[in-house]
Amino acid sequence: MNFVTDFWHELTYLTLEMAPYLLLGFLFAGILYAWFPENKIYKYLGKNNTRSVINAALIGIPLPLCSCGVIPTGISFHKNGASKGSAVSFLISTPQTGIDSIMVTWSLLGWPLAVIRPVIAFFTGIFGGILTNKTDKTIHKEPVIKPASVDQPGKKTGLREMLKYAFVDFFQDIVKWLVIGLLIATLMAVFIPDDFFSRYMNNDFISMLVVLVASVPLYVCATGSVPIAAVLIMKGLSPGAAIVFLMAGPATNAATISVIGNTMGRKTLLTYMFSIITGALFFGILINELIPRDFFLNTMSHAHHGEHQHNILPYWLQLSSAIILTGLLINGLIRKYVIPFVKDKNIKNEDMPEITIKVNGMTCSHCKMTVEKNLGQIQGVTSVEADISKGTVNLSGEAINLAVVENTIKDLGYVYHGKVK
């Protein structure tokens, strides 16, 4: 019974602390989506120089894209003429941060780490981009395909579209991992002894290596990684090791590694991984050596043994935000898992011939929108419905050219496996 009480107490506190900042972050995400002039940035990314790499990192840092959603965007940049260095800089810097994750970091980890995270993402992105340009001089002169993400943002400037993306479409991208992150953080807070890391892993460098090995194959979004890092620090993990987790967790996972290797080459993949691993260890060591641990602990809002610091935000705002966030989480889970299941039970449209193809690599609503938009532009296609849970795409229309469909899927960075049945 004590476990249930402790679990509920920790989960409630984490949710109350995160909710106001998370909702504000999602609102900023919607604003970026609606008004960020993404269709004008390609001309700044096409050269194998440092300026293009810096531009790509600056563009990527505030964008609210997880490590799965960033892949089609980054690949599209490359397919449309951006240098590999610019694409790698974007792929490294973007998933580590985002408006939403920065706000949650401020809430749970304090302002120092909220400031340090985007700075680290910026410099690791630049490092990876420059290194890629030094090892690969290839420049794509002619665009292969215009991605869906180029002409959607900037046109949908209405308040309704902005809010829908922020609290419905984008929310679905991270709802699963946000829930998992909260549950993992709560379980660790309950089960891990308070002196675990100081007793069993008191070597900071070894703890960073252990965290790095565990983080590279793991998928966790930038926002979902924050509560886990907060609990780990409170259990004695060094801030440097927490930085390693906050960098490597969101920026790498098995799917990302596979797609980058298949679409941009093994050399680019090795450069990408080397940049993240080297950057994570370098900044982890730097933080441990230069900044006292107590400095971070004193700024964190989640205090030890439930003795929480006085909150700047009023309780009524935290509670109302937590209720709204809970409702959005439930809605996101229903839309992501229940509605697609129910749709399978509906009668399909028999007016047009329908083709179902297998596509691997679609993992978020951003992927779904990208695939549907681009396939919908193919001659003969009248409707497109992508199902990210099954990895399938339903195409309706007359005389659909599957060769064009296959090339379009590959150009977007996904894997085409042909017709189903």
Coordinates of C-alpha atoms in Angstrom, one line a residue:
M1 CA 0.0 0.0 0.0
N2 CA 2.9 2.3 0.7
F3 CA 4.2 1.8 -2.8
V4 CA 0.8 2.9 -4.3
T5 CA 0.8 6.0 -2.1
D6 CA 4.4 6.9 -2.9
F7 CA 3.9 6.3 -6.6
W8 CA 0.8 8.5 -6.7
H9 CA 2.5 11.2 -4.7
E10 CA 5.6 11.3 -7.0
L11 CA 3.5 11.1 -10.2
T12 CA 1.2 13.9 -9.0
Y13 CA 4.1 16.1 -8.1
L14 CA 5.9 15.6 -11.4
T15 CA 2.8 16.3 -13.3
L16 CA 1.9 19.4 -11.4
E17 CA 5.5 20.8 -11.9
M18 CA 5.6 20.0 -15.6
A19 CA 2.1 20.8 -16.7
P20 CA 2.2 24.7 -17.0
Y21 CA 5.5 24.8 -18.7
L22 CA 4.7 21.9 -21.0
L23 CA 1.4 23.5 -22.1
L24 CA 3.2 26.8 -22.8
G25 CA 5.9 24.9 -24.7
F26 CA 3.2 23.2 -26.9
L27 CA 1.7 26.6 -27.6
F28 CA 5.1 28.0 -28.7
A29 CA 5.4 24.8 -30.9
G30 CA 2.1 25.7 -32.6
I31 CA 3.2 29.2 -33.2
L32 CA 6.5 28.0 -34.8
Y33 CA 4.6 25.6 -37.0
A34 CA 2.1 28.2 -38.2
W35 CA 4.4 31.1 -38.8
F36 CA 8.0 29.9 -39.1
P37 CA 9.0 30.6 -42.7
E38 CA 10.4 27.1 -43.4
N39 CA 9.9 27.5 -47.2
K40 CA 12.6 30.2 -47.2
I41 CA 15.5 28.4 -45.5
Y42 CA 16.8 26.1 -48.2
K43 CA 19.0 28.8 -49.7
Y44 CA 20.9 29.1 -46.5
L45 CA 21.8 25.4 -46.2
G46 CA 23.2 24.4 -49.6
K47 CA 27.0 25.0 -49.3
N48 CA 29.7 23.0 -47.7
N49 CA 30.7 25.8 -45.4
T50 CA 30.5 26.7 -41.7
R51 CA 27.8 29.3 -42.3
S52 CA 25.4 26.8 -43.7
V53 CA 26.1 24.4 -40.8
I54 CA 25.5 27.2 -38.2
N55 CA 22.3 28.2 -40.0
A56 CA 21.0 24.6 -39.8
A57 CA 21.8 24.4 -36.1
L58 CA 20.0 27.7 -35.4
I59 CA 17.0 26.5 -37.4
G60 CA 16.8 23.2 -35.6
I61 CA 17.2 24.2 -32.0
P62 CA 13.8 25.8 -31.4
L63 CA 11.8 23.4 -33.7
P64 CA 9.6 21.0 -31.7
L65 CA 10.6 17.8 -33.7
C66 CA 11.4 14.5 -32.0
S67 CA 14.1 12.3 -33.3
C68 CA 11.7 10.4 -35.5
G69 CA 9.9 13.5 -36.8
V70 CA 13.2 15.2 -37.6
I71 CA 14.4 12.4 -39.9
P72 CA 12.1 13.2 -42.9
T73 CA 12.7 16.9 -42.5
G74 CA 16.5 16.5 -42.4
I75 CA 16.5 14.1 -45.3
S76 CA 14.3 16.4 -47.3
F77 CA 16.7 19.3 -46.7
H78 CA 19.4 17.1 -48.1
K79 CA 17.3 15.9 -51.1
N80 CA 16.5 19.5 -51.9
G81 CA 20.1 20.6 -52.2
A82 CA 21.3 21.1 -48.6
S83 CA 24.8 19.9 -48.0
K84 CA 25.3 16.7 -45.9
G85 CA 27.0 18.9 -43.3
S86 CA 23.9 21.1 -43.0
A87 CA 21.6 18.1 -42.8
V88 CA 23.7 16.4 -40.1
S89 CA 23.9 19.7 -38.1
F90 CA 20.1 19.9 -38.3
L91 CA 19.6 16.2 -37.4
I92 CA 21.9 16.5 -34.3
S93 CA 20.7 19.8 -32.9
T94 CA 17.0 19.5 -33.4
P95 CA 15.9 16.4 -31.4
Q96 CA 18.0 17.4 -28.4
T97 CA 15.9 20.5 -27.7
G98 CA 12.7 22.3 -28.7
I99 CA 10.5 25.0 -27.1
D100 CA 8.5 22.4 -25.2
S101 CA 11.5 20.5 -23.8
I102 CA 13.3 23.8 -22.8
M103 CA 10.3 24.9 -20.8
V104 CA 10.0 21.5 -19.1
T105 CA 13.7 21.5 -18.4
W106 CA 13.3 24.9 -16.7
S107 CA 10.5 23.5 -14.6
L108 CA 12.2 20.3 -13.4
L109 CA 15.9 20.9 -13.7
G110 CA 16.2 24.6 -13.2
W111 CA 17.3 27.5 -15.4
P112 CA 21.0 26.5 -15.7
L113 CA 20.3 23.2 -17.5
A114 CA 17.5 24.9 -19.5
V115 CA 20.1 27.3 -20.8
I116 CA 22.9 24.8 -21.2
R117 CA 20.9 22.2 -23.2
P118 CA 20.3 24.4 -26.4
V119 CA 23.9 25.7 -26.1
I120 CA 25.2 22.1 -26.2
A121 CA 22.9 21.2 -29.0
F122 CA 24.1 24.2 -31.0
F123 CA 27.8 23.4 -30.7
T124 CA 27.4 19.6 -31.2
G125 CA 25.4 20.3 -34.3
I126 CA 28.0 22.6 -35.7
F127 CA 30.8 20.1 -34.8
G128 CA 29.0 17.2 -36.6
G129 CA 28.2 19.4 -39.6
I130 CA 31.7 20.7 -40.1
L131 CA 33.1 17.2 -39.6
T132 CA 30.7 15.8 -42.2
N133 CA 31.7 18.5 -44.7
K134 CA 35.4 17.7 -44.2
T135 CA 34.8 14.0 -44.9
D136 CA 32.2 14.3 -47.7
K137 CA 32.2 17.1 -50.3
T138 CA 29.1 16.0 -52.1
I139 CA 26.6 18.8 -53.0
H140 CA 23.1 18.1 -54.3
K141 CA 22.5 20.7 -56.9
E142 CA 19.0 19.7 -58.0
P143 CA 16.0 19.1 -55.7
V144 CA 14.6 15.7 -55.9
I145 CA 11.2 16.3 -54.3
K146 CA 9.6 19.1 -52.4
P147 CA 8.7 17.9 -49.0
A148 CA 5.3 18.4 -47.4
S149 CA 6.7 20.2 -44.5
V150 CA 7.9 23.1 -46.8
D151 CA 4.7 24.4 -48.0
Q152 CA 2.4 23.6 -45.0
P153 CA 4.0 25.9 -42.4
G154 CA 3.7 29.6 -43.1
K155 CA 0.3 29.2 -44.9
K156 CA -1.7 27.7 -42.0
T157 CA -1.6 30.9 -40.0
G158 CA -5.1 30.6 -38.5
L159 CA -5.5 30.3 -34.7
R160 CA -7.5 27.0 -35.1
E161 CA -4.8 25.4 -37.3
M162 CA -2.1 26.5 -34.9
L163 CA -3.8 25.1 -31.8
K164 CA -4.7 21.9 -33.6
Y165 CA -1.1 21.3 -34.5
A166 CA 0.2 22.2 -31.0
F167 CA -2.3 20.2 -28.9
V168 CA -3.5 17.5 -31.3
D169 CA -1.1 16.6 -34.1
F170 CA 2.3 17.4 -32.5
F171 CA 1.0 16.2 -29.1
Q172 CA 0.5 12.7 -30.6
D173 CA 4.1 12.6 -31.6
I174 CA 5.4 12.6 -28.0
V175 CA 2.3 11.4 -26.0
K176 CA 3.6 7.9 -25.7
W177 CA 7.1 8.8 -24.7
L178 CA 6.0 11.6 -22.4
V179 CA 3.8 9.1 -20.5
I180 CA 6.6 6.5 -20.5
G181 CA 9.1 9.1 -19.3
L182 CA 6.8 10.2 -16.4
L183 CA 6.1 6.6 -15.4
I184 CA 9.8 5.7 -15.5
A185 CA 10.8 8.8 -13.5
T186 CA 8.1 8.0 -10.9
L187 CA 9.2 4.4 -10.6
M188 CA 12.8 5.4 -10.2
A189 CA 11.9 8.0 -7.6
V190 CA 10.1 5.3 -5.6
F191 CA 12.5 2.3 -6.0
I192 CA 16.0 3.7 -6.4
P193 CA 17.6 4.4 -3.0
D194 CA 18.5 8.0 -2.3
D195 CA 22.2 7.1 -2.0
F196 CA 22.3 4.6 -4.9
F197 CA 24.7 6.5 -7.2
S198 CA 26.9 7.8 -4.5
R199 CA 27.3 4.3 -3.0
Y200 CA 27.5 2.1 -6.2
M201 CA 28.6 4.4 -8.9
N202 CA 30.7 7.2 -7.4
N203 CA 33.0 7.5 -10.5
D204 CA 31.5 10.2 -12.6
F205 CA 33.2 9.2 -15.9
I206 CA 32.1 5.5 -15.5
S207 CA 28.6 6.7 -14.8
M208 CA 28.6 8.8 -18.0
L209 CA 29.8 5.8 -20.0
V210 CA 27.1 3.5 -18.5
V211 CA 24.4 6.1 -19.2
L212 CA 25.8 6.6 -22.8
V213 CA 25.7 2.9 -23.6
A214 CA 22.1 2.7 -22.3
S215 CA 21.0 5.9 -24.1
V216 CA 22.2 5.3 -27.7
P217 CA 19.7 2.5 -28.7
L218 CA 17.0 3.9 -26.5
Y219 CA 14.2 6.1 -27.9
V220 CA 13.0 8.9 -25.6
C221 CA 11.9 12.3 -26.8
A222 CA 13.6 15.5 -25.5
T223 CA 10.6 16.3 -23.3
G224 CA 10.1 12.8 -21.9
S225 CA 13.8 12.6 -21.0
V226 CA 13.6 15.5 -18.6
P227 CA 11.7 13.9 -15.7
I228 CA 14.0 10.8 -15.9
A229 CA 17.1 13.1 -15.7
A230 CA 15.6 15.0 -12.8
V231 CA 15.1 11.9 -10.7
L232 CA 18.5 10.5 -11.6
I233 CA 20.2 13.7 -10.4
M234 CA 18.2 13.6 -7.2
K235 CA 19.4 10.0 -6.7
G236 CA 23.0 11.1 -6.9
L237 CA 23.9 10.9 -10.6
S238 CA 26.2 13.7 -11.6
P239 CA 24.8 16.6 -13.7
G240 CA 27.4 15.6 -16.4
A241 CA 26.0 12.1 -16.7
A242 CA 22.5 13.6 -16.8
I243 CA 23.6 15.8 -19.7
V244 CA 24.9 12.7 -21.5
F245 CA 21.4 11.1 -21.2
L246 CA 19.6 14.3 -22.3
M247 CA 21.8 14.5 -25.4
A248 CA 22.2 10.9 -26.5
G249 CA 18.7 9.7 -25.5
P250 CA 16.7 12.0 -27.8
A251 CA 19.3 12.3 -30.6
T252 CA 19.9 8.6 -31.2
N253 CA 17.8 5.4 -31.5
A254 CA 17.8 2.3 -33.6
A255 CA 15.3 3.7 -36.2
T256 CA 17.3 7.0 -36.6
I257 CA 20.6 5.1 -37.0
S258 CA 19.0 2.8 -39.7
V259 CA 17.4 5.6 -41.7
I260 CA 20.5 7.8 -41.7
G261 CA 22.7 4.9 -42.8
N262 CA 20.4 3.9 -45.6
T263 CA 19.7 7.4 -47.0
M264 CA 22.9 9.3 -46.4
G265 CA 25.6 6.6 -46.3
R266 CA 27.6 4.8 -43.7
K267 CA 30.3 7.5 -43.5
T268 CA 27.7 10.1 -42.7
L269 CA 26.2 7.8 -40.1
L270 CA 29.6 7.2 -38.4
T271 CA 30.2 11.0 -38.4
Y272 CA 26.8 11.6 -36.9
M273 CA 27.3 9.0 -34.1
F274 CA 30.8 10.1 -33.4
S275 CA 29.7 13.7 -33.0
I276 CA 27.0 12.9 -30.6
I277 CA 29.0 10.5 -28.5
T278 CA 32.1 12.8 -28.4
G279 CA 30.0 15.9 -27.7
A280 CA 28.0 14.2 -24.9
L281 CA 31.2 13.0 -23.1
F282 CA 33.0 16.3 -23.6
F283 CA 30.2 18.5 -22.3
G284 CA 29.5 16.0 -19.5
I285 CA 33.1 16.2 -18.3
L286 CA 33.2 19.9 -18.7
I287 CA 30.1 20.5 -16.6
N288 CA 31.3 18.1 -13.8
E289 CA 34.6 19.9 -13.7
L290 CA 33.6 23.5 -13.9
I291 CA 30.1 23.7 -12.2
P292 CA 29.5 22.5 -8.7
R293 CA 26.8 19.9 -8.3
D294 CA 25.1 21.9 -5.6
F295 CA 24.6 24.7 -8.0
F296 CA 22.3 22.5 -10.1
L297 CA 20.6 21.0 -7.0
N298 CA 19.8 24.3 -5.6
T299 CA 18.0 25.4 -8.8
M300 CA 15.9 22.2 -9.2
S301 CA 12.3 22.4 -8.3
H302 CA 12.0 18.7 -7.3
A303 CA 13.5 18.5 -3.8
H304 CA 14.6 15.4 -2.0
H305 CA 12.2 13.3 0.1
G306 CA 9.2 15.3 -1.1
E307 CA 10.3 18.4 0.6
H308 CA 9.6 20.6 -2.4
Q309 CA 10.7 24.1 -2.7
H310 CA 8.3 27.0 -2.7
N311 CA 6.7 27.2 -6.1
I312 CA 6.7 30.4 -8.1
L313 CA 3.5 29.5 -9.9
P314 CA 0.3 29.4 -7.8
Y315 CA -1.2 26.0 -7.0
W316 CA -4.4 26.7 -8.8
L317 CA -2.5 27.3 -12.1
Q318 CA -0.5 24.1 -11.6
L319 CA -3.7 22.1 -10.8
S320 CA -5.7 23.5 -13.7
S321 CA -2.7 22.9 -16.1
A322 CA -2.3 19.3 -14.8
I323 CA -6.0 18.6 -15.4
I324 CA -5.8 20.1 -19.0
L325 CA -2.6 18.1 -19.6
T326 CA -4.2 14.9 -18.4
G327 CA -7.1 15.4 -20.7
L328 CA -4.7 16.1 -23.7
L329 CA -2.8 12.9 -22.8
I330 CA -5.9 10.9 -22.8
N331 CA -7.1 12.5 -26.1
G332 CA -3.7 11.9 -27.7
L333 CA -3.6 8.2 -26.7
I334 CA -7.1 7.7 -28.0
R335 CA -6.3 9.4 -31.3
K336 CA -3.0 7.5 -31.7
Y337 CA -4.2 4.0 -30.8
V338 CA -7.9 3.7 -30.4
I339 CA -9.2 5.7 -33.5
P340 CA -6.9 3.9 -36.0
F341 CA -8.1 0.6 -34.6
V342 CA -11.8 1.6 -35.0
K343 CA -11.1 2.9 -38.5
D344 CA -10.1 -0.6 -39.5
K345 CA -13.6 -1.8 -38.7
N346 CA -15.2 0.7 -41.1
I347 CA -16.3 -0.1 -44.6
K348 CA -13.7 1.0 -47.1
N349 CA -14.5 3.2 -50.1
E350 CA -15.3 1.0 -53.1
D351 CA -15.7 3.8 -55.6
M352 CA -12.0 3.8 -56.4
P353 CA -9.4 1.0 -56.6
E354 CA -7.4 0.9 -53.4
I355 CA -3.8 -0.2 -53.0
T356 CA -2.2 -0.9 -49.6
I357 CA 1.6 -0.6 -49.5
K358 CA 4.0 -1.4 -46.7
V359 CA 6.3 1.5 -45.6
N360 CA 8.8 1.3 -42.7
G361 CA 10.1 4.3 -40.8
M362 CA 6.9 6.2 -40.1
T363 CA 6.8 6.8 -36.4
C364 CA 4.9 10.1 -35.7
S365 CA 2.2 12.3 -37.1
H366 CA 4.9 14.4 -38.8
C367 CA 5.9 11.3 -40.8
K368 CA 2.2 10.7 -41.5
M369 CA 1.6 14.2 -42.9
T370 CA 4.8 14.1 -44.9
V371 CA 4.0 10.8 -46.6
E372 CA 0.3 11.7 -47.2
K373 CA 1.2 15.1 -48.7
N374 CA 3.8 13.9 -51.1
L375 CA 2.0 10.7 -52.2
G376 CA -1.2 12.8 -52.7
Q377 CA 0.7 14.9 -55.3
I378 CA 1.3 11.9 -57.6
Q379 CA -0.8 11.7 -60.7
G380 CA -3.8 9.3 -60.4
V381 CA -3.8 9.4 -56.6
T382 CA -7.1 10.8 -55.2
S383 CA -6.7 9.9 -51.5
V384 CA -3.9 8.8 -49.1
E385 CA -4.3 7.4 -45.6
A386 CA -1.1 6.5 -43.7
D387 CA -1.3 4.2 -40.6
I388 CA 1.9 4.7 -38.6
S389 CA 0.9 1.9 -36.1
K390 CA 0.8 -0.7 -38.9
G391 CA 3.4 0.8 -41.2
T392 CA 1.0 0.9 -44.1
V393 CA -0.3 3.4 -46.6
N394 CA -3.7 3.1 -48.4
L395 CA -3.8 4.7 -51.8
S396 CA -7.0 5.3 -53.8
G397 CA -7.1 6.3 -57.4
E398 CA -6.9 5.3 -61.0
A399 CA -3.8 4.0 -62.8
I400 CA -1.4 4.6 -59.8
N401 CA 2.2 4.2 -60.9
L402 CA 3.8 2.2 -58.1
A403 CA 7.3 2.9 -59.4
V404 CA 6.7 6.6 -58.8
V405 CA 5.2 5.8 -55.4
E406 CA 8.3 3.8 -54.5
N407 CA 10.7 6.5 -55.6
T408 CA 8.8 9.1 -53.6
I409 CA 8.9 7.0 -50.5
K410 CA 12.6 6.4 -50.8
D411 CA 13.3 10.1 -51.5
L412 CA 11.6 11.0 -48.2
G413 CA 13.9 8.7 -46.3
Y414 CA 11.4 5.8 -45.7
V415 CA 11.6 2.2 -46.7
Y416 CA 9.2 0.8 -49.3
H417 CA 8.2 -2.8 -49.1
G418 CA 5.7 -3.1 -51.9
K419 CA 2.0 -4.0 -51.9
V420 CA 0.3 -5.8 -49.1
K421 CA -1.4 -9.1 -50.1

